Amino acid sequence: MTTARTPTRNRRAEILGAAAVLFAARGYHGVSIEDIGSAVGISGPALYRHFSGKEALLREMLLDISERLHEQGARLATAPPTAEAALDALLGGHIAFALGDPALIRVHEQELDNVPEPARRAIRRLQRLYVEEWVTVLSELHPSCEPARLRAATHAVFGLLNSTPRSAGELAPEAMAALLHEMARAAFDALP
C-alpha cells in the first residue's frame, strides 16, 4: 500500500504554518491563496486540495492551536505531583508556544473576527477551558483568592507571555524563556 498520493498532515501543517507567517505579516485580507501556495511551493489552486479556501485555512489554524493549548494545559495541570510543579509546567508549555509560534499569536490577535461565528465560538470555548486549567492550579496555590481574581491574573500573565511577537528578539530564546517564567511567577506570587 502506498501513501505517496495521500495528502499528509505534514503538508497541511506546512500550509498552515506558511499562512500563519503571511497573515501575521500582511493581514488576512493582504494575503491571497496564490501567496500561500507560493510560500509552500505549490500553485494557489493546488491549495484547494488541502483546504476549501482561505477562510477554512484560518478557521483550522485557530481551532488547531486552541485545541492543542487546551489539551496541553489539561495534561500539564494534572500530571505533575504538586500545584507548584503544575504551574511551572503550564508556564513552560505556554512560553514554549509563545516563543515558538509568535505568528499564531499575531494571527489570533488580529484575525479572529474573520473566522465565521460557529468556529469563533468554539475557539473562545477552548480558550476558556484552557484558562480554567490555570485557575484550577492557581486555586490550590492561593485558596483564599476568588476565582475571578485568579482568572484575571491568568489573562494578565497571558498578556505578558503573548507579547513575545513584539518583545522577543534581543535576547536568546533560552534567556527570554527564563525571563518570562520569572516575571510570570512574580505576577502569580503577588496574589493573596
PDB file of C-alpha atoms in Angstrom:
ATOM      1  CA  MET A   1       0.000   0.000   0.000  1.00  0.00           C
ATOM      2  CA  THR A   2       1.344   3.427  -0.890  1.00  0.00           C
ATOM      3  CA  THR A   3       0.570   6.696   0.801  1.00  0.00           C
ATOM      4  CA  ALA A   4       2.520   8.944  -1.557  1.00  0.00           C
ATOM      5  CA  ARG A   5      -0.633  10.362  -3.130  1.00  0.00           C
ATOM      6  CA  THR A   6      -2.476  10.834   0.169  1.00  0.00           C
ATOM      7  CA  PRO A   7      -2.338  14.423   1.455  1.00  0.00           C
ATOM      8  CA  THR A   8      -0.422  14.213   4.697  1.00  0.00           C
ATOM      9  CA  ARG A   9      -0.894  16.043   7.940  1.00  0.00           C
ATOM     10  CA  ASN A  10       2.638  17.373   7.412  1.00  0.00           C
ATOM     11  CA  ARG A  11       1.668  19.104   4.160  1.00  0.00           C
ATOM     12  CA  ARG A  12      -1.390  20.628   5.810  1.00  0.00           C
ATOM     13  CA  ALA A  13       0.777  21.727   8.744  1.00  0.00           C
ATOM     14  CA  GLU A  14       3.288  23.238   6.313  1.00  0.00           C
ATOM     15  CA  ILE A  15       0.499  25.205   4.617  1.00  0.00           C
ATOM     16  CA  LEU A  16      -0.940  26.318   7.964  1.00  0.00           C
ATOM     17  CA  GLY A  17       2.493  27.448   9.140  1.00  0.00           C
ATOM     18  CA  ALA A  18       3.201  29.426   5.979  1.00  0.00           C
ATOM     19  CA  ALA A  19      -0.241  31.006   6.087  1.00  0.00           C
ATOM     20  CA  ALA A  20       0.253  31.999   9.741  1.00  0.00           C
ATOM     21  CA  VAL A  21       3.506  33.777   8.909  1.00  0.00           C
ATOM     22  CA  LEU A  22       1.900  35.561   5.945  1.00  0.00           C
ATOM     23  CA  PHE A  23      -1.279  36.507   7.843  1.00  0.00           C
ATOM     24  CA  ALA A  24       0.823  37.799  10.747  1.00  0.00           C
ATOM     25  CA  ALA A  25       2.963  39.935   8.438  1.00  0.00           C
ATOM     26  CA  ARG A  26       0.358  41.226   5.976  1.00  0.00           C
ATOM     27  CA  GLY A  27      -3.048  40.525   7.499  1.00  0.00           C
ATOM     28  CA  TYR A  28      -5.668  38.048   6.375  1.00  0.00           C
ATOM     29  CA  HIS A  29      -7.013  40.336   3.647  1.00  0.00           C
ATOM     30  CA  GLY A  30      -3.492  41.159   2.437  1.00  0.00           C
ATOM     31  CA  VAL A  31      -2.707  37.540   1.582  1.00  0.00           C
ATOM     32  CA  SER A  32      -4.038  35.587  -1.398  1.00  0.00           C
ATOM     33  CA  ILE A  33      -4.353  31.854  -1.944  1.00  0.00           C
ATOM     34  CA  GLU A  34      -1.610  32.260  -4.552  1.00  0.00           C
ATOM     35  CA  ASP A  35       0.681  33.851  -1.935  1.00  0.00           C
ATOM     36  CA  ILE A  36       0.164  30.918   0.418  1.00  0.00           C
ATOM     37  CA  GLY A  37       0.674  28.363  -2.338  1.00  0.00           C
ATOM     38  CA  SER A  38       3.845  30.097  -3.469  1.00  0.00           C
ATOM     39  CA  ALA A  39       5.193  30.066   0.091  1.00  0.00           C
ATOM     40  CA  VAL A  40       4.975  26.248   0.167  1.00  0.00           C
ATOM     41  CA  GLY A  41       5.979  25.638  -3.444  1.00  0.00           C
ATOM     42  CA  ILE A  42       2.605  24.802  -4.960  1.00  0.00           C
ATOM     43  CA  SER A  43       0.188  26.717  -7.133  1.00  0.00           C
ATOM     44  CA  GLY A  44      -2.638  28.608  -5.481  1.00  0.00           C
ATOM     45  CA  PRO A  45      -5.297  26.355  -6.994  1.00  0.00           C
ATOM     46  CA  ALA A  46      -3.438  23.265  -5.724  1.00  0.00           C
ATOM     47  CA  LEU A  47      -4.076  24.577  -2.217  1.00  0.00           C
ATOM     48  CA  TYR A  48      -7.743  23.715  -2.692  1.00  0.00           C
ATOM     49  CA  ARG A  49      -6.780  20.022  -2.460  1.00  0.00           C
ATOM     50  CA  HIS A  50      -5.986  20.687   1.186  1.00  0.00           C
ATOM     51  CA  PHE A  51      -8.409  23.469   2.194  1.00  0.00           C
ATOM     52  CA  SER A  52     -11.690  24.679   0.742  1.00  0.00           C
ATOM     53  CA  GLY A  53     -10.464  28.272   0.883  1.00  0.00           C
ATOM     54  CA  LYS A  54      -8.643  30.918   2.848  1.00  0.00           C
ATOM     55  CA  GLU A  55     -11.404  31.172   5.461  1.00  0.00           C
ATOM     56  CA  ALA A  56     -11.255  27.409   6.089  1.00  0.00           C
ATOM     57  CA  LEU A  57      -7.496  27.665   6.472  1.00  0.00           C
ATOM     58  CA  LEU A  58      -7.786  30.458   9.047  1.00  0.00           C
ATOM     59  CA  ARG A  59     -10.529  28.573  10.896  1.00  0.00           C
ATOM     60  CA  GLU A  60      -8.468  25.382  11.109  1.00  0.00           C
ATOM     61  CA  MET A  61      -5.345  27.322  12.110  1.00  0.00           C
ATOM     62  CA  LEU A  62      -7.006  28.987  15.096  1.00  0.00           C
ATOM     63  CA  LEU A  63      -9.080  25.959  16.113  1.00  0.00           C
ATOM     64  CA  ASP A  64      -5.987  23.764  15.952  1.00  0.00           C
ATOM     65  CA  ILE A  65      -3.842  25.946  18.198  1.00  0.00           C
ATOM     66  CA  SER A  66      -6.727  26.426  20.640  1.00  0.00           C
ATOM     67  CA  GLU A  67      -7.258  22.651  20.826  1.00  0.00           C
ATOM     68  CA  ARG A  68      -3.541  21.973  21.250  1.00  0.00           C
ATOM     69  CA  LEU A  69      -3.171  24.559  24.023  1.00  0.00           C
ATOM     70  CA  HIS A  70      -6.225  23.226  25.854  1.00  0.00           C
ATOM     71  CA  GLU A  71      -5.076  19.601  25.583  1.00  0.00           C
ATOM     72  CA  GLN A  72      -1.568  20.533  26.684  1.00  0.00           C
ATOM     73  CA  GLY A  73      -2.950  22.619  29.553  1.00  0.00           C
ATOM     74  CA  ALA A  74      -5.149  19.774  30.780  1.00  0.00           C
ATOM     75  CA  ARG A  75      -2.198  17.394  30.710  1.00  0.00           C
ATOM     76  CA  LEU A  76       0.265  19.787  32.364  1.00  0.00           C
ATOM     77  CA  ALA A  77      -2.206  20.842  35.058  1.00  0.00           C
ATOM     78  CA  THR A  78      -2.733  17.287  36.258  1.00  0.00           C
ATOM     79  CA  ALA A  79       0.467  15.315  35.565  1.00  0.00           C
ATOM     80  CA  PRO A  80       2.916  16.958  37.996  1.00  0.00           C
ATOM     81  CA  PRO A  81       2.764  15.852  41.645  1.00  0.00           C
ATOM     82  CA  THR A  82       2.246  19.334  43.122  1.00  0.00           C
ATOM     83  CA  ALA A  83       0.434  22.523  42.194  1.00  0.00           C
ATOM     84  CA  GLU A  84       3.798  24.360  42.191  1.00  0.00           C
ATOM     85  CA  ALA A  85       5.162  21.902  39.634  1.00  0.00           C
ATOM     86  CA  ALA A  86       1.939  22.095  37.626  1.00  0.00           C
ATOM     87  CA  LEU A  87       2.161  25.894  37.448  1.00  0.00           C
ATOM     88  CA  ASP A  88       5.781  25.697  36.324  1.00  0.00           C
ATOM     89  CA  ALA A  89       4.785  23.128  33.692  1.00  0.00           C
ATOM     90  CA  LEU A  90       1.911  25.302  32.457  1.00  0.00           C
ATOM     91  CA  LEU A  91       4.242  28.293  32.258  1.00  0.00           C
ATOM     92  CA  GLY A  92       6.885  26.280  30.430  1.00  0.00           C
ATOM     93  CA  GLY A  93       4.358  24.980  27.924  1.00  0.00           C
ATOM     94  CA  HIS A  94       2.872  28.380  27.196  1.00  0.00           C
ATOM     95  CA  ILE A  95       6.267  30.065  26.994  1.00  0.00           C
ATOM     96  CA  ALA A  96       7.449  27.412  24.515  1.00  0.00           C
ATOM     97  CA  PHE A  97       4.349  28.110  22.415  1.00  0.00           C
ATOM     98  CA  ALA A  98       4.778  31.886  22.629  1.00  0.00           C
ATOM     99  CA  LEU A  99       8.438  31.783  21.637  1.00  0.00           C
ATOM    100  CA  GLY A 100       7.963  29.044  19.044  1.00  0.00           C
ATOM    101  CA  ASP A 101       4.817  30.302  17.294  1.00  0.00           C
ATOM    102  CA  PRO A 102       4.693  34.098  17.516  1.00  0.00           C
ATOM    103  CA  ALA A 103       2.899  34.279  14.157  1.00  0.00           C
ATOM    104  CA  LEU A 104      -0.064  32.367  15.614  1.00  0.00           C
ATOM    105  CA  ILE A 105      -0.306  34.871  18.449  1.00  0.00           C
ATOM    106  CA  ARG A 106      -0.434  37.752  15.975  1.00  0.00           C
ATOM    107  CA  VAL A 107      -2.965  35.984  13.761  1.00  0.00           C
ATOM    108  CA  HIS A 108      -5.217  35.314  16.723  1.00  0.00           C
ATOM    109  CA  GLU A 109      -4.962  38.921  17.938  1.00  0.00           C
ATOM    110  CA  GLN A 110      -5.589  40.417  14.505  1.00  0.00           C
ATOM    111  CA  GLU A 111      -7.764  37.962  12.608  1.00  0.00           C
ATOM    112  CA  LEU A 112     -10.152  36.127  14.937  1.00  0.00           C
ATOM    113  CA  ASP A 113     -13.027  38.287  13.685  1.00  0.00           C
ATOM    114  CA  ASN A 114     -12.502  36.842  10.189  1.00  0.00           C
ATOM    115  CA  VAL A 115     -13.405  33.361  11.455  1.00  0.00           C
ATOM    116  CA  PRO A 116     -17.102  32.512  10.970  1.00  0.00           C
ATOM    117  CA  GLU A 117     -19.192  32.690  14.139  1.00  0.00           C
ATOM    118  CA  PRO A 118     -19.719  28.968  14.903  1.00  0.00           C
ATOM    119  CA  ALA A 119     -15.966  28.306  14.746  1.00  0.00           C
ATOM    120  CA  ARG A 120     -15.193  31.530  16.619  1.00  0.00           C
ATOM    121  CA  ARG A 121     -17.441  30.348  19.467  1.00  0.00           C
ATOM    122  CA  ALA A 122     -15.609  27.002  19.515  1.00  0.00           C
ATOM    123  CA  ILE A 123     -12.237  28.787  19.636  1.00  0.00           C
ATOM    124  CA  ARG A 124     -13.396  31.005  22.514  1.00  0.00           C
ATOM    125  CA  ARG A 125     -14.773  27.980  24.381  1.00  0.00           C
ATOM    126  CA  LEU A 126     -11.449  26.138  24.078  1.00  0.00           C
ATOM    127  CA  GLN A 127      -9.636  29.232  25.301  1.00  0.00           C
ATOM    128  CA  ARG A 128     -11.918  29.494  28.332  1.00  0.00           C
ATOM    129  CA  LEU A 129     -11.280  25.829  29.136  1.00  0.00           C
ATOM    130  CA  TYR A 130      -7.529  26.447  28.855  1.00  0.00           C
ATOM    131  CA  VAL A 131      -7.762  29.377  31.266  1.00  0.00           C
ATOM    132  CA  GLU A 132      -9.727  27.230  33.717  1.00  0.00           C
ATOM    133  CA  GLU A 133      -6.876  24.695  33.810  1.00  0.00           C
ATOM    134  CA  TRP A 134      -4.660  27.503  35.085  1.00  0.00           C
ATOM    135  CA  VAL A 135      -7.313  28.746  37.518  1.00  0.00           C
ATOM    136  CA  THR A 136      -7.656  25.254  38.988  1.00  0.00           C
ATOM    137  CA  VAL A 137      -3.916  25.048  39.650  1.00  0.00           C
ATOM    138  CA  LEU A 138      -3.756  28.605  40.989  1.00  0.00           C
ATOM    139  CA  SER A 139      -6.681  27.942  43.338  1.00  0.00           C
ATOM    140  CA  GLU A 140      -4.584  25.236  45.019  1.00  0.00           C
ATOM    141  CA  LEU A 141      -1.719  27.690  45.472  1.00  0.00           C
ATOM    142  CA  HIS A 142      -3.936  30.615  46.522  1.00  0.00           C
ATOM    143  CA  PRO A 143      -7.007  29.055  48.188  1.00  0.00           C
ATOM    144  CA  SER A 144      -8.240  32.338  49.654  1.00  0.00           C
ATOM    145  CA  CYS A 145      -8.233  34.079  46.271  1.00  0.00           C
ATOM    146  CA  GLU A 146     -11.516  34.425  44.373  1.00  0.00           C
ATOM    147  CA  PRO A 147     -11.695  32.542  41.049  1.00  0.00           C
ATOM    148  CA  ALA A 148     -12.464  35.803  39.192  1.00  0.00           C
ATOM    149  CA  ARG A 149      -9.204  37.278  40.503  1.00  0.00           C
ATOM    150  CA  LEU A 150      -7.283  34.136  39.517  1.00  0.00           C
ATOM    151  CA  ARG A 151      -8.830  34.299  36.051  1.00  0.00           C
ATOM    152  CA  ALA A 152      -7.897  37.984  35.709  1.00  0.00           C
ATOM    153  CA  ALA A 153      -4.338  37.206  36.823  1.00  0.00           C
ATOM    154  CA  THR A 154      -4.125  34.388  34.280  1.00  0.00           C
ATOM    155  CA  HIS A 155      -5.232  36.705  31.474  1.00  0.00           C
ATOM    156  CA  ALA A 156      -2.709  39.324  32.621  1.00  0.00           C
ATOM    157  CA  VAL A 157       0.088  36.751  32.541  1.00  0.00           C
ATOM    158  CA  PHE A 158      -1.058  35.624  29.094  1.00  0.00           C
ATOM    159  CA  GLY A 159      -0.716  39.257  28.021  1.00  0.00           C
ATOM    160  CA  LEU A 160       2.885  39.184  29.203  1.00  0.00           C
ATOM    161  CA  LEU A 161       3.697  35.827  27.633  1.00  0.00           C
ATOM    162  CA  ASN A 162       1.900  36.605  24.387  1.00  0.00           C
ATOM    163  CA  SER A 163       3.851  39.844  23.978  1.00  0.00           C
ATOM    164  CA  THR A 164       6.712  37.824  22.510  1.00  0.00           C
ATOM    165  CA  PRO A 165       5.995  38.751  18.879  1.00  0.00           C
ATOM    166  CA  ARG A 166       6.925  42.288  19.915  1.00  0.00           C
ATOM    167  CA  SER A 167       9.384  41.694  22.761  1.00  0.00           C
ATOM    168  CA  ALA A 168      11.457  38.617  21.936  1.00  0.00           C
ATOM    169  CA  GLY A 169      14.371  39.266  19.677  1.00  0.00           C
ATOM    170  CA  GLU A 170      17.118  40.958  21.587  1.00  0.00           C
ATOM    171  CA  LEU A 171      17.559  38.019  23.968  1.00  0.00           C
ATOM    172  CA  ALA A 172      18.433  34.446  23.123  1.00  0.00           C
ATOM    173  CA  PRO A 173      15.346  32.189  23.308  1.00  0.00           C
ATOM    174  CA  GLU A 174      16.574  30.468  26.485  1.00  0.00           C
ATOM    175  CA  ALA A 175      17.193  33.813  28.198  1.00  0.00           C
ATOM    176  CA  MET A 176      13.799  35.138  27.076  1.00  0.00           C
ATOM    177  CA  ALA A 177      12.080  31.967  28.315  1.00  0.00           C
ATOM    178  CA  ALA A 178      13.742  32.292  31.715  1.00  0.00           C
ATOM    179  CA  LEU A 179      12.824  35.980  31.956  1.00  0.00           C
ATOM    180  CA  LEU A 180       9.185  35.319  31.016  1.00  0.00           C
ATOM    181  CA  HIS A 181       8.971  32.485  33.527  1.00  0.00           C
ATOM    182  CA  GLU A 182      10.440  34.609  36.310  1.00  0.00           C
ATOM    183  CA  MET A 183       8.139  37.553  35.557  1.00  0.00           C
ATOM    184  CA  ALA A 184       5.043  35.362  35.295  1.00  0.00           C
ATOM    185  CA  ARG A 185       5.820  33.613  38.581  1.00  0.00           C
ATOM    186  CA  ALA A 186       6.315  37.005  40.235  1.00  0.00           C
ATOM    187  CA  ALA A 187       2.912  38.106  38.971  1.00  0.00           C
ATOM    188  CA  PHE A 188       1.224  34.986  40.321  1.00  0.00           C
ATOM    189  CA  ASP A 189       3.170  35.167  43.588  1.00  0.00           C
ATOM    190  CA  ALA A 190       1.662  38.641  44.139  1.00  0.00           C
ATOM    191  CA  LEU A 191      -1.764  37.026  44.566  1.00  0.00           C
ATOM    192  CA  PRO A 192      -3.034  36.800  48.154  1.00  0.00           C
TER     193      PRO A 192
END
